mmCIF file of C-alpha atoms in Angstrom:
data_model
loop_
_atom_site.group_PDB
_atom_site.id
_atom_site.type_symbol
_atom_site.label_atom_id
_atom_site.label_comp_id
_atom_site.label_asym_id
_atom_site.label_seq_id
_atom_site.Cartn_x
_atom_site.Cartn_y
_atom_site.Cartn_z
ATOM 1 C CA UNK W 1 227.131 134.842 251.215
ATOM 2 C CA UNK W 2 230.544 136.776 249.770
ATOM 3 C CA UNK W 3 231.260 139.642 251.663
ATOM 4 C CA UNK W 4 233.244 142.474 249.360
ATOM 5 C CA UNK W 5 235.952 144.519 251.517
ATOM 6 C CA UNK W 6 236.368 147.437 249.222
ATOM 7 C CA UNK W 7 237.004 151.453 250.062
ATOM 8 C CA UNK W 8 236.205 152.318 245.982
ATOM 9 C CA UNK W 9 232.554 152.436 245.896
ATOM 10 C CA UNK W 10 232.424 152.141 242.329
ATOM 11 C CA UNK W 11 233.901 148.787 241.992
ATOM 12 C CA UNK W 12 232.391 147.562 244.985
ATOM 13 C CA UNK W 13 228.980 147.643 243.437
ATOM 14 C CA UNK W 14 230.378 146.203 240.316
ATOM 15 C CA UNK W 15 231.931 143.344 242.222
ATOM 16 C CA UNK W 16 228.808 143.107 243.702
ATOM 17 C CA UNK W 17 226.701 143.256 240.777
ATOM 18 C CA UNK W 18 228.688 140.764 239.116
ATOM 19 C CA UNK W 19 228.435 138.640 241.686
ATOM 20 C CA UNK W 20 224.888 138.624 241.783
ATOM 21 C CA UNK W 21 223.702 138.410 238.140
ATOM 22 C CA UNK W 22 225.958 134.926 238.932
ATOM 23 C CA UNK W 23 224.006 133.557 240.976
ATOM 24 C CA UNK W 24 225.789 134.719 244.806
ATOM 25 C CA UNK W 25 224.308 136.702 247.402
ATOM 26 C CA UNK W 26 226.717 139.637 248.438
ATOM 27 C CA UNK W 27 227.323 142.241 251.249
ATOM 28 C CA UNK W 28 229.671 145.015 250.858
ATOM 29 C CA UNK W 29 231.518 147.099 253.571
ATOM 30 C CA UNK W 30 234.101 149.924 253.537
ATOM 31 C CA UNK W 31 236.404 149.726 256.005
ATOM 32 C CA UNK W 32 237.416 146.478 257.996
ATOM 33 C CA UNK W 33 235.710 147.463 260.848
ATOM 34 C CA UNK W 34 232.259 147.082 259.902
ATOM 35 C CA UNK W 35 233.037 143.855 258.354
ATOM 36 C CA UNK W 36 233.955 141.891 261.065
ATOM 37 C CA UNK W 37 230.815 143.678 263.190
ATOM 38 C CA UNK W 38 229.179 141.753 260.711
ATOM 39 C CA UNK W 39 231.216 138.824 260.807
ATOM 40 C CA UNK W 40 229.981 138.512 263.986
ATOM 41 C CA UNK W 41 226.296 137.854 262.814
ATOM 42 C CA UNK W 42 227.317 135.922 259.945
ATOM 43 C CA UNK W 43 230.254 133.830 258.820
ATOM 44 C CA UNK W 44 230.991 134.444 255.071
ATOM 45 C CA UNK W 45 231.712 131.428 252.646
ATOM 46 C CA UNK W 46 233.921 133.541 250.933
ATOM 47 C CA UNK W 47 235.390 137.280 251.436
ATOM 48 C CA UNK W 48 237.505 139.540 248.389
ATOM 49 C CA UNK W 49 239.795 141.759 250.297
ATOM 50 C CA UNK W 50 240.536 144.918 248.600
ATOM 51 C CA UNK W 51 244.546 145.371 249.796
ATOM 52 C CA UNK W 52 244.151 149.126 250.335
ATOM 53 C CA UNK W 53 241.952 150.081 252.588
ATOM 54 C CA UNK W 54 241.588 153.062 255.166
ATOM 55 C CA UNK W 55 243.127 152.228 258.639
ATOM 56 C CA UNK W 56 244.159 148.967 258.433
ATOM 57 C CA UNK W 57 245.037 147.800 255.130
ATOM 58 C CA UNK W 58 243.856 144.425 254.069
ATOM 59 C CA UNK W 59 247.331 142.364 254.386
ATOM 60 C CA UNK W 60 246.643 143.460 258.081
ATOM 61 C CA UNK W 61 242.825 142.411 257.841
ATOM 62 C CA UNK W 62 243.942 138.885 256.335
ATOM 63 C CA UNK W 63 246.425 138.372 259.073
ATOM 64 C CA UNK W 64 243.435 139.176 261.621
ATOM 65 C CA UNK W 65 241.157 136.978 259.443
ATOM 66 C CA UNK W 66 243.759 133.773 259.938
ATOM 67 C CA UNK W 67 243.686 134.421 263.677
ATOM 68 C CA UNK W 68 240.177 134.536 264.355
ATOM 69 C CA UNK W 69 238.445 131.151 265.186
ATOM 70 C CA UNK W 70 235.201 130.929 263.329
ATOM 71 C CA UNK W 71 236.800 133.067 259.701
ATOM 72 C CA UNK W 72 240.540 131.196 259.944
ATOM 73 C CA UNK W 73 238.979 129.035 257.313
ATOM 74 C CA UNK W 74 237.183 131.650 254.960
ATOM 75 C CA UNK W 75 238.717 131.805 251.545
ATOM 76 C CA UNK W 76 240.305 134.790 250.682
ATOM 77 C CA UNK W 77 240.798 136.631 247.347
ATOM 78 C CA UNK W 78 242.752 139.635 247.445
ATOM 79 C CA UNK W 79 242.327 142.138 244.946
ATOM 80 C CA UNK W 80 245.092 144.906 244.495
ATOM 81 C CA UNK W 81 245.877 147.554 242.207
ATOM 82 C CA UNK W 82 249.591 147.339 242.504
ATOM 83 C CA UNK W 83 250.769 144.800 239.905
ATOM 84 C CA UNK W 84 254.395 143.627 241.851
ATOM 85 C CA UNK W 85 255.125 140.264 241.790
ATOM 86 C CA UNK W 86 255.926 140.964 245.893
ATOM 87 C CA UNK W 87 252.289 142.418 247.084
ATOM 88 C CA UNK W 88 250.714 138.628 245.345
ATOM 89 C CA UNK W 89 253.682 137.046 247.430
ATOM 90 C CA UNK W 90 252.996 138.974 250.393
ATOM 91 C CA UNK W 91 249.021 138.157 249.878
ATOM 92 C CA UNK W 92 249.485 133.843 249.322
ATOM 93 C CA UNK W 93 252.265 133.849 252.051
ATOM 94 C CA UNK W 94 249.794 135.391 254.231
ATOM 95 C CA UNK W 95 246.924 132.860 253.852
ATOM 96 C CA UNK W 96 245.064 134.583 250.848
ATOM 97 C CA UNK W 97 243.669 131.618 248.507
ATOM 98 C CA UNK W 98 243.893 133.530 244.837
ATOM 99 C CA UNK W 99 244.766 137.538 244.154
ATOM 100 C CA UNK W 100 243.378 139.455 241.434
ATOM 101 C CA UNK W 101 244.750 142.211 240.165
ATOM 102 C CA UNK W 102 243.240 146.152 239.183
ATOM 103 C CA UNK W 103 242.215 146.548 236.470
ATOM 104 C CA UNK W 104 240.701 143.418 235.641
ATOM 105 C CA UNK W 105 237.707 142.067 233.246
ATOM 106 C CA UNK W 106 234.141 140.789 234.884
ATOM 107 C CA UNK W 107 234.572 137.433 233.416
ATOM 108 C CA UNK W 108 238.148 136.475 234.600
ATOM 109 C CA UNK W 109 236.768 137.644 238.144
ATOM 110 C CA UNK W 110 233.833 135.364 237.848
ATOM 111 C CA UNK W 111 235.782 132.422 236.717
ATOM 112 C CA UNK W 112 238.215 133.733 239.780
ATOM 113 C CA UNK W 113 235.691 133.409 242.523
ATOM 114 C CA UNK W 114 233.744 130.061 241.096
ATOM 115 C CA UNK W 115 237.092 128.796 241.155
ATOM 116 C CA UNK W 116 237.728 129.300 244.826
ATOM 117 C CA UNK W 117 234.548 128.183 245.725
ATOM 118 C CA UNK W 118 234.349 125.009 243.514
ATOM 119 C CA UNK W 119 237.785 124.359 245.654
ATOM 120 C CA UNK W 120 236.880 124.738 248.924
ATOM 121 C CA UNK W 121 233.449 122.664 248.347
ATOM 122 C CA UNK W 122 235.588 119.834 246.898
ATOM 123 C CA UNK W 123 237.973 119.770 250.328
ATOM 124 C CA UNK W 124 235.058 119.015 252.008
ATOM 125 C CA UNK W 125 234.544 115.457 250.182
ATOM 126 C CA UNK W 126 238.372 115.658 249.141
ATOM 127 C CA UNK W 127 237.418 114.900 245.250
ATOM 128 C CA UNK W 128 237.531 116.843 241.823
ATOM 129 C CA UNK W 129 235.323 116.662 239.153
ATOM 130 C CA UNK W 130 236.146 117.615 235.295
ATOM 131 C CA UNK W 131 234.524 116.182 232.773
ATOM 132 C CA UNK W 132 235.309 112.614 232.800
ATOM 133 C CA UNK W 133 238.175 113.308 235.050
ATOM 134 C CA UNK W 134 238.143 112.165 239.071
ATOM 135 C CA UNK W 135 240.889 113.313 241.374
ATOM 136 C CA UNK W 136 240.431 111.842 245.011
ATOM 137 C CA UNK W 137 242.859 114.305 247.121
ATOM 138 C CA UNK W 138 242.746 112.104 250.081
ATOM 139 C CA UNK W 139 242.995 108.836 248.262
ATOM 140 C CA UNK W 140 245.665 110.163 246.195
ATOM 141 C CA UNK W 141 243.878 108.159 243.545
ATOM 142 C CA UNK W 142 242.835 109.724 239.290
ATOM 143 C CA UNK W 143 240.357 108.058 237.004
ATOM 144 C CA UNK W 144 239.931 109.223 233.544
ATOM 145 C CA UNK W 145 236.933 107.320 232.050
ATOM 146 C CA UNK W 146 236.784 105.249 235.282
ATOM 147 C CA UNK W 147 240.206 103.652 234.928
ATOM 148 C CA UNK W 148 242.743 104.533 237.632
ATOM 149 C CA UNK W 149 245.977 106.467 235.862
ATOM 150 C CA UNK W 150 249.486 106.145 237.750
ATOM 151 C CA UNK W 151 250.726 109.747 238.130
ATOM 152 C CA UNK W 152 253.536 110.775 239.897
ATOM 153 C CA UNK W 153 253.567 113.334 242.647
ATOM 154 C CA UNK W 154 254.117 116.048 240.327
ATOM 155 C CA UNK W 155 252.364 114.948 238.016
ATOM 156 C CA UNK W 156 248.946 114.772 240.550
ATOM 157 C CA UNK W 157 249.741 118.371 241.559
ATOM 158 C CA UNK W 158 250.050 119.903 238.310
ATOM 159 C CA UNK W 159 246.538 117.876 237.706
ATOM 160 C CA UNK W 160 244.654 119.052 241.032
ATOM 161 C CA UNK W 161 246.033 122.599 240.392
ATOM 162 C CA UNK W 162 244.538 122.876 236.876
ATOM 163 C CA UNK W 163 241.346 121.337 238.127
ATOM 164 C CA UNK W 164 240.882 123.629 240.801
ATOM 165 C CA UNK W 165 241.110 126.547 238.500
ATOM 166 C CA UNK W 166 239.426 124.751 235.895
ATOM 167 C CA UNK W 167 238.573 127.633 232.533
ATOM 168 C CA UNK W 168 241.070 129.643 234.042
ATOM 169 C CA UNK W 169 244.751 130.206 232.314
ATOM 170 C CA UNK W 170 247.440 129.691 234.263
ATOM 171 C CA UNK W 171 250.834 131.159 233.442
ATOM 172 C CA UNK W 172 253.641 128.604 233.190
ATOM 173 C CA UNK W 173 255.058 130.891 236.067
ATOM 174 C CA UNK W 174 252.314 130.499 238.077
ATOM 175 C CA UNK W 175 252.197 126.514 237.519
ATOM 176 C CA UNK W 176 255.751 126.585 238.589
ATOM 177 C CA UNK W 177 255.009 128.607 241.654
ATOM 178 C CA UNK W 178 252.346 126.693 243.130
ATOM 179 C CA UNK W 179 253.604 122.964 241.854
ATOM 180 C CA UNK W 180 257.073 123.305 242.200
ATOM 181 C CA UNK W 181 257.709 126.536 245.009
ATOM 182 C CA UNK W 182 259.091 129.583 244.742
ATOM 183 C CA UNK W 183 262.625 128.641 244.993
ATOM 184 C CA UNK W 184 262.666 125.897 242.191
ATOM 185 C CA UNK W 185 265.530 127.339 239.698
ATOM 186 C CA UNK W 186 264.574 124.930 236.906
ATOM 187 C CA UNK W 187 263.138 125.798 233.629
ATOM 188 C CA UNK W 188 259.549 126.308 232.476
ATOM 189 C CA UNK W 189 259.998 123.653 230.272
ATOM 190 C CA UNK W 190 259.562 121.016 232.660
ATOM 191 C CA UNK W 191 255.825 122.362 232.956
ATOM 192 C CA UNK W 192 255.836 121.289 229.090
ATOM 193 C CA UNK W 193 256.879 117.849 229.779
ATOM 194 C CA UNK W 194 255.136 117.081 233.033
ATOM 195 C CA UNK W 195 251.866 118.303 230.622
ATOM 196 C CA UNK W 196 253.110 116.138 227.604
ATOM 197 C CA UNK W 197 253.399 113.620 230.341
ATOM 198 C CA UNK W 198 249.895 113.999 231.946
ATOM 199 C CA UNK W 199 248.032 114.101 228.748
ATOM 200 C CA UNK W 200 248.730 110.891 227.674
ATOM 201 C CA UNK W 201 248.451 109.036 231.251
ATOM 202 C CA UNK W 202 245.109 110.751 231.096
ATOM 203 C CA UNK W 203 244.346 109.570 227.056
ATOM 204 C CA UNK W 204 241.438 110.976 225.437
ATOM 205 C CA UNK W 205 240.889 113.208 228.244
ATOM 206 C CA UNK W 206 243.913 114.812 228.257
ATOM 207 C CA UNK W 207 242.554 117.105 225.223
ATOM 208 C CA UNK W 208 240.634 118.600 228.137
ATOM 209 C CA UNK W 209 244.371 120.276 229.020
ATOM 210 C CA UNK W 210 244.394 123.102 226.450
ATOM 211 C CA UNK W 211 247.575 125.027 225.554
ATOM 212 C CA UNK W 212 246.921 128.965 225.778
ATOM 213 C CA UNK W 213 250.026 130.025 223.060
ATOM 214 C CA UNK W 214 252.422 131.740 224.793
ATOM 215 C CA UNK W 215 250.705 131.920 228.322
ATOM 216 C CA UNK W 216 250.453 129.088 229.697
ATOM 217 C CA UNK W 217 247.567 126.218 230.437
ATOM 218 C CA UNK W 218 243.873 125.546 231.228
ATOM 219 C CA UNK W 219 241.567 122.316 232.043
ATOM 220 C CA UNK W 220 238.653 122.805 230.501
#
């Protein structure tokens, strides 16, 4: 079940429609209060957060999410219509898993969402699937074709971070946010090299790492 946290009527029921002609069962509320009332008959696997929301917004909402002991572990996308690099911050340093922001297409919000989920039901057994590609988080271990490739530490993020998100682009900036931090100073082109890098540990597979020209990356 994905409860939808959204004031705008209008793009709640597209969320939600969305959401069901892909296969998910949905529940949509108004106003925070009403969705933790029902919260309290029934954990969510997943929630989207609309970040402006009547009383309290949904920064507050997420912080109230993180403290409460049966959602603390309930992915979170945030959806916003303010575009500043600081709300997204503001969002992930908060405990939000992805952000989306207004307006945005159907499909990339799809992709957004089976993302998420695909991640969080891959924690539970600690492994990634892609293709012919096996990550083992807890093992710290990647086959491609069965046969075990030495990555470095790098290297194994950049990989878990594109298969986590697998279809989806992801910005060079992005890549450098969540693999390196947001006080790295280096250039983006040692995303270029650690993919040069990561393609050919992973041989034939590493075709599966597509460049998007002048964006950025995607597995898949």
């Amino acid at each position: 079940m994905i409860y939808i946290v959204e004031d705008d009527v209008n793009i709640r029921q597209m969320e939600s429609y969305a959401l069901k002609n892909s296969g998910f069962e949905t529940s949509e509320f108004g106003d925070g209060d009403s969705f933790f009332a029902a919260c309290e008959n029934l954990v969510p696997e997943l929630i989207i957060l609309d970040i402006m929301l009547p009383g309290q917004d949904g920064i507050s909402l997420l912080n109230r999410i993180r403290e409460d002991r049966q959602l603390k572990k309930v992915p979170v996308i945030m959806v916003t219509a303010k575009s500043t690099e600081l709300d997204a911050v503001i969002g992930l340093d908060s405990g939000a898993d992805d952000y989306i922001t207004k307006p945005f297409g159907i499909m990339e919000f799809i992709s957004r969402v089976k993302a998420v989920t695909r991640r969080f039901e891959s924690s539970a057994s600690g492994e990634l699937r892609c293709g012919r590609i096996l990550l083992n988080d807890e093992k710290h271990i990647v086959l491609s074709d069965g046969v075990p490739c030495e990555l470095t530490y790098k290297e194994f993020e950049l990989l878990k971070l594109l298969m986590q998100n697998e279809g989806i682009v992801l910005t060079r900036e992005r890549i450098m946010d969540r693999v390196w931090g947001m006080d790295y100073e280096g250039e983006s082109r040692t995303v270029d090299m650690h993919i040069k890098t990561l393609r050919q540990k992973l041989g034939k597979n590493g075709d599966d790492i597509r460049t998007v020209r002048n964006v950025g990356y995607k597995l898949g």
